[in-house]
Short mmCIF file of C-alpha atoms in Angstrom, two decimals:
data_model
loop_
_atom_site.label_atom_id
_atom_site.label_comp_id
_atom_site.label_asym_id
_atom_site.label_seq_id
_atom_site.Cartn_x
_atom_site.Cartn_y
_atom_site.Cartn_z
CA MET Z 1 9.83 -29.02 28.41
CA THR Z 2 11.63 -32.32 27.91
CA SER Z 3 14.61 -33.93 29.58
CA ASP Z 4 17.75 -35.34 28.02
CA ASP Z 5 16.08 -38.76 28.28
CA PHE Z 6 14.42 -38.04 24.91
CA ARG Z 7 16.79 -38.32 22.00
CA PHE Z 8 16.44 -39.52 18.42
CA GLU Z 9 19.25 -40.72 16.21
CA VAL Z 10 19.18 -41.73 12.56
CA LEU Z 11 21.16 -44.94 12.05
CA ALA Z 12 20.68 -45.49 8.32
CA LEU Z 13 19.20 -43.75 5.28
CA ASP Z 14 17.83 -45.45 2.19
CA GLY Z 15 19.45 -44.37 -1.05
CA ALA Z 16 16.33 -44.93 -3.17
CA THR Z 17 13.68 -43.35 -0.92
CA GLN Z 18 13.35 -40.99 2.06
CA ALA Z 19 13.17 -43.96 4.46
CA ARG Z 20 15.33 -43.92 7.56
CA ARG Z 21 16.25 -46.37 10.30
CA GLY Z 22 16.21 -44.65 13.68
CA ARG Z 23 16.33 -45.06 17.43
CA PHE Z 24 14.27 -43.00 19.90
CA TYR Z 25 15.30 -42.96 23.55
CA THR Z 26 12.59 -42.51 26.22
CA PRO Z 27 12.52 -42.90 30.03
CA HIS Z 28 10.68 -46.23 29.68
CA GLY Z 29 12.82 -47.76 26.97
CA THR Z 30 14.45 -47.37 23.59
CA VAL Z 31 12.25 -47.49 20.49
CA GLU Z 32 13.68 -48.93 17.28
CA THR Z 33 12.12 -47.20 14.27
CA PRO Z 34 10.23 -47.49 12.03
CA THR Z 35 7.70 -49.18 14.27
CA PHE Z 36 3.96 -49.77 14.63
CA MET Z 37 2.35 -48.86 17.96
CA PRO Z 38 -0.68 -50.94 19.07
CA VAL Z 39 -3.65 -48.86 20.13
CA GLY Z 40 -4.81 -49.32 23.72
CA THR Z 41 -7.42 -46.57 23.73
CA ALA Z 42 -8.75 -47.11 27.26
CA ALA Z 43 -5.45 -48.33 28.76
CA THR Z 44 -5.83 -51.77 27.17
CA VAL Z 45 -5.23 -53.24 23.74
CA LYS Z 46 -8.52 -55.08 23.21
CA GLY Z 47 -8.14 -58.83 23.78
CA ILE Z 48 -4.38 -58.69 24.39
CA THR Z 49 -2.57 -58.96 27.72
CA VAL Z 50 0.55 -57.01 28.63
CA SER Z 51 2.65 -60.18 28.51
CA GLN Z 52 1.34 -60.85 25.01
CA LEU Z 53 2.30 -57.32 23.97
CA HIS Z 54 5.86 -58.13 25.01
CA ASP Z 55 5.69 -61.45 23.10
CA LEU Z 56 4.49 -59.58 20.01
CA GLY Z 57 7.50 -57.26 20.15
CA ALA Z 58 5.42 -54.13 20.80
CA GLN Z 59 7.64 -51.21 21.73
CA VAL Z 60 5.12 -48.43 22.40
CA VAL Z 61 1.44 -48.58 23.34
CA LEU Z 62 -0.91 -45.73 22.48
CA CYS Z 63 -3.69 -44.59 24.84
CA ASN Z 64 -6.25 -41.82 24.38
CA ALA Z 65 -6.61 -38.81 26.66
CA TYR Z 66 -10.25 -38.17 25.70
CA HIS Z 67 -11.41 -41.63 26.68
CA LEU Z 68 -9.29 -41.83 29.85
CA PHE Z 69 -10.49 -38.37 30.87
CA ASN Z 70 -14.08 -39.58 30.63
CA ARG Z 71 -13.45 -42.99 32.19
CA PRO Z 72 -11.95 -43.66 34.71
CA GLY Z 73 -10.75 -40.04 34.93
CA ALA Z 74 -7.26 -38.56 34.64
CA GLU Z 75 -7.16 -37.91 38.39
CA LEU Z 76 -7.72 -41.59 39.15
CA VAL Z 77 -4.95 -42.63 36.75
CA GLU Z 78 -2.67 -40.15 38.49
CA ARG Z 79 -3.58 -41.54 41.93
CA ALA Z 80 -2.86 -45.04 40.64
CA GLY Z 81 0.71 -43.97 39.96
CA GLY Z 82 0.36 -42.99 36.31
CA ILE Z 83 -0.59 -44.83 33.16
CA HIS Z 84 2.31 -47.31 33.23
CA ARG Z 85 1.47 -48.60 36.68
CA PHE Z 86 -2.29 -48.39 36.09
CA MET Z 87 -2.20 -50.69 33.05
CA GLY Z 88 0.82 -52.76 34.07
CA TRP Z 89 2.90 -51.85 31.00
CA ASP Z 90 6.53 -50.95 31.65
CA GLY Z 91 7.40 -49.76 28.14
CA PRO Z 92 6.87 -46.35 26.53
CA VAL Z 93 3.31 -45.01 26.30
CA LEU Z 94 1.97 -42.34 23.95
CA THR Z 95 -1.29 -40.50 24.61
CA ASP Z 96 -3.19 -38.84 21.82
CA SER Z 97 -4.67 -35.53 22.93
CA GLY Z 98 -8.22 -36.61 22.09
CA GLY Z 99 -8.58 -33.87 19.52
CA PHE Z 100 -9.62 -36.31 16.81
CA GLN Z 101 -12.35 -37.78 19.05
CA ILE Z 102 -13.64 -34.33 20.02
CA PHE Z 103 -13.84 -33.10 16.45
CA SER Z 104 -15.64 -36.26 15.38
CA LEU Z 105 -18.47 -34.94 17.61
CA ALA Z 106 -19.12 -32.21 15.06
CA ASP Z 107 -22.86 -31.97 15.81
CA THR Z 108 -22.31 -31.13 19.47
CA LEU Z 109 -19.07 -29.15 19.71
CA LYS Z 110 -18.60 -25.40 19.87
CA LEU Z 111 -15.20 -24.14 18.76
CA ASP Z 112 -13.49 -20.81 19.32
CA ALA Z 113 -9.97 -19.45 19.42
CA ASP Z 114 -9.58 -20.22 23.12
CA GLY Z 115 -10.74 -23.87 23.09
CA VAL Z 116 -13.57 -26.28 22.42
CA SER Z 117 -16.80 -27.17 24.24
CA PHE Z 118 -18.29 -30.60 23.64
CA ILE Z 119 -20.72 -33.22 24.86
CA ALA Z 120 -19.07 -36.52 25.76
CA ALA Z 121 -21.03 -39.00 23.65
CA GLY Z 122 -20.97 -42.46 25.17
CA TYR Z 123 -20.15 -41.11 28.62
CA GLY Z 124 -23.53 -39.95 29.84
CA GLY Z 125 -23.67 -36.82 27.70
CA ALA Z 126 -21.61 -34.71 30.09
CA HIS Z 127 -20.71 -31.19 28.94
CA HIS Z 128 -17.01 -30.29 28.95
CA ARG Z 129 -14.77 -27.40 28.01
CA TRP Z 130 -11.15 -27.97 26.97
CA THR Z 131 -8.47 -25.39 26.31
CA PRO Z 132 -4.93 -26.36 25.28
CA GLU Z 133 -3.93 -25.74 28.89
CA ASP Z 134 -6.64 -28.10 30.16
CA ASN Z 135 -5.45 -30.76 27.77
CA MET Z 136 -1.86 -30.50 28.94
CA ARG Z 137 -2.98 -30.82 32.56
CA ILE Z 138 -4.96 -33.96 31.71
CA GLN Z 139 -2.09 -35.58 29.80
CA GLU Z 140 0.36 -34.71 32.55
CA GLN Z 141 -1.94 -36.43 35.05
CA ILE Z 142 -2.11 -39.53 32.86
CA GLY Z 143 1.68 -39.54 32.67
CA ALA Z 144 2.58 -40.98 29.25
CA ASP Z 145 6.13 -40.68 27.90
CA ILE Z 146 4.96 -39.01 24.66
CA ILE Z 147 1.98 -36.66 24.57
CA MET Z 148 0.37 -34.81 21.69
CA GLN Z 149 -0.69 -31.20 21.44
CA LEU Z 150 -4.40 -30.37 21.27
CA ASP Z 151 -5.13 -29.65 17.61
CA GLN Z 152 -8.07 -29.28 15.25
CA CYS Z 153 -8.34 -32.30 12.98
CA THR Z 154 -10.31 -31.64 9.79
CA PRO Z 155 -12.41 -34.21 7.94
CA TYR Z 156 -12.30 -35.11 4.26
CA PRO Z 157 -13.62 -33.51 2.20
CA ALA Z 158 -13.36 -30.04 3.71
CA GLY Z 159 -13.18 -26.62 2.10
CA LYS Z 160 -9.81 -24.92 1.88
CA SER Z 161 -10.80 -21.93 4.01
CA PHE Z 162 -11.98 -24.27 6.79
CA VAL Z 163 -8.73 -26.26 6.66
CA ALA Z 164 -6.68 -23.04 6.62
CA GLU Z 165 -8.39 -21.85 9.79
CA ALA Z 166 -7.71 -25.22 11.43
CA VAL Z 167 -4.03 -25.01 10.47
CA ARG Z 168 -3.67 -21.61 12.12
CA ARG Z 169 -5.68 -22.56 15.18
CA SER Z 170 -3.64 -25.76 15.62
CA ALA Z 171 -0.41 -23.74 15.43
CA ASP Z 172 -1.69 -21.24 17.99
CA TRP Z 173 -2.70 -24.09 20.28
CA ALA Z 174 0.68 -25.77 19.80
CA GLU Z 175 2.38 -22.67 21.21
CA ARG Z 176 0.00 -22.63 24.17
CA CYS Z 177 0.51 -26.35 24.80
CA LYS Z 178 4.26 -25.88 24.81
CA VAL Z 179 4.02 -23.07 27.37
CA ALA Z 180 1.59 -25.01 29.57
CA HIS Z 181 3.49 -28.31 29.50
CA THR Z 182 5.76 -28.64 32.55
CA ARG Z 183 6.72 -32.32 33.00
CA GLU Z 184 10.31 -32.91 31.93
CA ASP Z 185 9.77 -36.68 31.80
CA GLN Z 186 7.34 -36.27 28.90
CA ALA Z 187 8.01 -35.40 25.27
CA LEU Z 188 5.37 -33.10 23.79
CA PHE Z 189 4.91 -33.56 20.02
CA GLY Z 190 3.47 -30.88 17.75
CA ILE Z 191 1.02 -31.87 15.01
CA VAL Z 192 1.05 -30.88 11.34
CA GLN Z 193 -2.35 -30.33 9.73
CA GLY Z 194 -3.39 -29.07 6.29
CA GLY Z 195 -5.60 -31.73 4.78
CA VAL Z 196 -4.83 -32.49 1.14
CA PHE Z 197 -3.69 -28.92 0.36
CA ALA Z 198 0.05 -28.79 -0.30
CA ASP Z 199 0.39 -25.07 0.48
CA LEU Z 200 -1.46 -25.45 3.79
CA ARG Z 201 0.72 -28.44 4.71
CA ARG Z 202 3.79 -26.27 4.02
CA GLU Z 203 2.38 -23.47 6.17
CA SER Z 204 1.68 -25.89 9.01
CA VAL Z 205 5.16 -27.44 8.80
CA GLU Z 206 6.77 -24.00 8.89
CA ARG Z 207 4.81 -22.83 11.90
CA ILE Z 208 4.93 -26.04 13.91
CA GLY Z 209 8.46 -26.95 12.84
CA GLU Z 210 10.01 -23.70 14.03
CA MET Z 211 8.68 -24.28 17.56
CA GLY Z 212 11.31 -26.94 18.22
CA PHE Z 213 9.29 -29.94 19.39
CA PRO Z 214 11.10 -33.25 20.15
CA GLY Z 215 8.86 -34.99 17.63
CA TYR Z 216 6.05 -34.27 15.18
CA GLY Z 217 2.73 -35.93 14.53
CA ILE Z 218 1.33 -35.74 11.02
CA GLY Z 219 -2.44 -35.53 11.39
CA GLY Z 220 -5.42 -34.99 9.16
CA TYR Z 221 -4.70 -37.98 6.93
CA SER Z 222 -6.62 -41.26 6.79
CA VAL Z 223 -9.85 -39.37 7.47
CA GLY Z 224 -11.64 -40.56 4.35
CA GLU Z 225 -9.36 -39.47 1.53
CA PRO Z 226 -7.82 -42.02 -0.89
CA HIS Z 227 -4.34 -42.99 0.29
CA GLU Z 228 -3.02 -42.08 -3.16
CA LEU Z 229 -4.07 -38.51 -2.43
CA MET Z 230 -2.26 -38.59 0.92
CA PHE Z 231 0.99 -39.52 -0.81
CA GLU Z 232 0.80 -36.44 -3.02
CA THR Z 233 1.78 -34.34 0.02
CA LEU Z 234 3.18 -36.71 2.69
CA PRO Z 235 6.74 -37.01 1.29
CA GLY Z 236 7.04 -33.23 1.13
CA VAL Z 237 5.83 -32.89 4.72
CA CYS Z 238 8.41 -35.39 5.99
CA ALA Z 239 11.20 -33.77 3.97
CA ALA Z 240 10.39 -30.31 5.34
CA LEU Z 241 10.12 -31.35 9.00
CA PRO Z 242 13.23 -31.31 11.22
CA GLN Z 243 15.19 -34.48 10.48
CA ASP Z 244 16.66 -35.07 13.94
CA VAL Z 245 13.34 -35.99 15.60
CA PRO Z 246 10.70 -38.69 15.01
CA HIS Z 247 7.93 -38.28 12.43
CA TYR Z 248 4.65 -39.91 13.50
CA LEU Z 249 1.88 -40.57 10.94
CA MET Z 250 -1.30 -40.74 12.94
CA GLY Z 251 -4.04 -43.30 12.30
CA VAL Z 252 -2.67 -45.27 9.33
CA GLY Z 253 -2.43 -49.05 9.62
CA ASN Z 254 -2.70 -51.20 6.50
CA PRO Z 255 0.61 -52.90 5.62
CA THR Z 256 1.18 -51.48 2.14
CA THR Z 257 0.47 -47.91 3.21
CA LEU Z 258 2.85 -48.33 6.15
CA LEU Z 259 5.68 -49.42 3.86
CA HIS Z 260 5.12 -46.52 1.45
CA ALA Z 261 4.90 -44.08 4.37
CA VAL Z 262 8.24 -45.41 5.65
CA ALA Z 263 9.60 -44.62 2.18
CA ALA Z 264 8.24 -41.08 2.58
CA GLY Z 265 10.18 -40.62 5.84
CA VAL Z 266 7.77 -41.71 8.60
CA ASP Z 267 9.11 -43.38 11.78
CA LEU Z 268 6.06 -44.10 13.97
CA PHE Z 269 2.57 -45.42 13.20
CA ASP Z 270 -0.61 -46.28 15.05
CA CYS Z 271 -4.06 -47.44 13.98
CA VAL Z 272 -7.06 -49.40 15.26
CA LEU Z 273 -7.28 -51.23 11.91
CA PRO Z 274 -5.46 -54.47 12.92
CA THR Z 275 -7.52 -54.91 16.10
CA ARG Z 276 -10.87 -53.67 14.75
CA THR Z 277 -10.75 -55.78 11.60
CA ALA Z 278 -9.69 -58.80 13.66
CA ARG Z 279 -12.92 -58.48 15.61
CA MET Z 280 -14.70 -58.56 12.24
CA GLY Z 281 -12.98 -61.81 11.28
CA THR Z 282 -10.34 -60.35 8.98
CA ALA Z 283 -6.60 -61.04 8.90
CA PHE Z 284 -3.57 -59.64 7.09
CA SER Z 285 -1.51 -62.24 5.24
CA SER Z 286 1.10 -62.84 2.56
CA GLU Z 287 -1.88 -63.65 0.31
CA GLY Z 288 -3.56 -60.31 0.99
CA ARG Z 289 -6.38 -59.58 3.40
CA LEU Z 290 -8.34 -62.69 4.37
CA ASN Z 291 -11.99 -62.68 5.44
CA LEU Z 292 -12.36 -65.77 7.62
CA ARG Z 293 -16.14 -65.64 7.23
CA ASN Z 294 -15.77 -66.83 3.65
CA ALA Z 295 -16.96 -70.38 3.00
CA ARG Z 296 -13.70 -71.31 1.26
CA PHE Z 297 -12.00 -71.53 4.65
CA ALA Z 298 -14.52 -74.01 6.12
CA ASP Z 299 -12.38 -77.07 5.34
CA ASP Z 300 -9.01 -75.37 4.88
CA PHE Z 301 -6.63 -77.04 7.32
CA GLY Z 302 -3.64 -74.91 6.48
CA PRO Z 303 -2.15 -72.21 8.73
CA LEU Z 304 -3.69 -68.75 8.75
CA ASP Z 305 -0.62 -67.43 6.90
CA PRO Z 306 2.05 -69.97 5.95
CA ALA Z 307 4.62 -67.16 5.69
CA CYS Z 308 3.99 -65.87 9.24
CA ARG Z 309 5.90 -67.09 12.27
CA CYS Z 310 3.49 -65.83 14.96
CA ALA Z 311 2.13 -68.23 17.59
CA VAL Z 312 -1.34 -68.24 16.00
CA CYS Z 313 -0.05 -69.26 12.58
CA GLN Z 314 2.15 -71.95 14.13
CA LYS Z 315 -0.72 -73.57 16.06
CA TYR Z 316 -4.15 -72.89 14.53
CA GLU Z 317 -5.71 -73.84 11.18
CA ARG Z 318 -7.94 -71.68 9.03
CA ALA Z 319 -10.91 -74.01 9.44
CA TYR Z 320 -10.78 -73.70 13.22
CA LEU Z 321 -10.35 -69.94 13.13
CA ARG Z 322 -13.33 -69.67 10.76
CA HIS Z 323 -15.37 -71.82 13.14
CA LEU Z 324 -14.55 -69.44 16.02
CA VAL Z 325 -15.44 -66.39 13.94
CA LYS Z 326 -18.73 -67.84 12.68
CA SER Z 327 -19.63 -68.99 16.20
CA ARG Z 328 -18.83 -65.52 17.57
CA GLU Z 329 -16.45 -67.02 20.09
CA MET Z 330 -14.29 -64.34 21.68
CA LEU Z 331 -11.20 -66.49 21.14
CA GLY Z 332 -11.50 -65.95 17.38
CA ALA Z 333 -11.18 -62.17 17.76
CA ILE Z 334 -8.35 -62.60 20.27
CA LEU Z 335 -6.31 -64.90 18.00
CA LEU Z 336 -6.83 -62.75 14.90
CA THR Z 337 -5.92 -59.62 16.90
CA TYR Z 338 -2.70 -61.27 18.04
CA HIS Z 339 -1.84 -62.25 14.47
CA ASN Z 340 -2.67 -58.86 12.93
CA LEU Z 341 -0.59 -56.98 15.48
CA PHE Z 342 2.31 -59.38 15.05
CA TYR Z 343 2.04 -58.99 11.28
CA LEU Z 344 2.46 -55.20 11.39
CA ILE Z 345 5.08 -55.17 14.12
CA ASP Z 346 7.08 -57.82 12.29
CA LEU Z 347 6.67 -55.98 8.98
CA MET Z 348 8.31 -52.95 10.54
CA ARG Z 349 11.09 -55.18 11.90
CA ARG Z 350 11.69 -56.43 8.35
CA ALA Z 351 11.69 -52.84 7.12
CA ARG Z 352 14.39 -51.98 9.66
CA GLU Z 353 16.49 -54.93 8.52
CA HIS Z 354 16.27 -53.85 4.87
CA LEU Z 355 17.13 -50.28 5.80
CA GLU Z 356 20.23 -51.51 7.62
CA ALA Z 357 21.17 -53.64 4.61
CA GLY Z 358 20.54 -50.83 2.11
CA THR Z 359 17.87 -52.84 0.26
CA TYR Z 360 14.67 -51.07 1.27
CA GLY Z 361 13.84 -49.81 -2.22
CA ALA Z 362 14.02 -53.34 -3.64
CA PHE Z 363 12.02 -54.70 -0.69
CA LEU Z 364 9.25 -52.18 -1.37
CA ARG Z 365 9.15 -52.98 -5.10
CA ASP Z 366 8.91 -56.70 -4.38
CA TRP Z 367 6.14 -56.08 -1.87
CA ASP Z 368 4.09 -54.06 -4.36
CA ARG Z 369 4.27 -56.95 -6.84
CA SER Z 370 3.19 -59.53 -4.26
CA PRO Z 371 -0.34 -60.70 -3.29
CA ALA Z 372 0.27 -59.25 0.20
CA ALA Z 373 -0.18 -55.75 -1.22
CA ASP Z 374 -3.91 -56.45 -1.70
CA ASP Z 375 -4.68 -55.45 1.87
CA TYR Z 376 -7.00 -52.45 1.90
#
């Protein structure tokens, strides 16, 4: 169930691609799309304060039901007043169901038609059992604006029969999630699976699409397959999904792939890539991905990215940032995280501007010819 507070409108379509400029209304604010959502797995974006998230232009923050269930517990988040109050963020929040995290525990889980049993690695080895109904209860307790169905995410490579079973199980669970979900101030998104198999993607779209969700996640990509292989099926998935709701590509976060996914018809993105690689000393830039550990930056007194207008690029030089990274100072990871998030959020802002101007196709072609495209 969802209230009238959730509504999506398409404001502009690109004539050369399937890209669209949209606006998604939620109880905690309006989301201009396409947009990148920073990942705050455990109710925090690592190294970034809530006020900095606002400065960055973040519109939605993503949290994870699996991790919050294990620590501090969904009941505690509920007693705190819900996820917004608990983490001090007043904008929209999306919670992933935790299905990806559960199915990454392949050595310990037991799966059947009714649900999944697993051992919570990293949380004392506790044994748990989740059904789709359990997962809806947990996400309702957490209280995000957008929640995701419990699905079965398949790895790459995986045999076709295995992926086919996951597609059908995910569709069955989507129906159960929809019945179990009761909070009208939350939008429940269904999830399309199917791996790299075009016919299974079509089957998943047909089954999930006909259920009438207010938005759709596109899962099972960026799990080890080449991104070129993803784009063999992604445009068809987006074209076949209902067009009056958001399309959310889960777990993809390098700049060039984001821009091509926008061209395929995607509206929402999330990924740990910008924050995780920042902690490794790596930054996105107009010159491509930069590894600040490289010796060539030791006496480079230029800005991190001369084409970027973020606060880090306006104030700090490459030599200093390299010094922080090499010295393992936490400030280095914080500053690079800030820059990387700004870079992706601003890139999506630029994409919206080009969509409004009718020049997105040319913008994408220019990007692909630029050094910035060397980012993966």
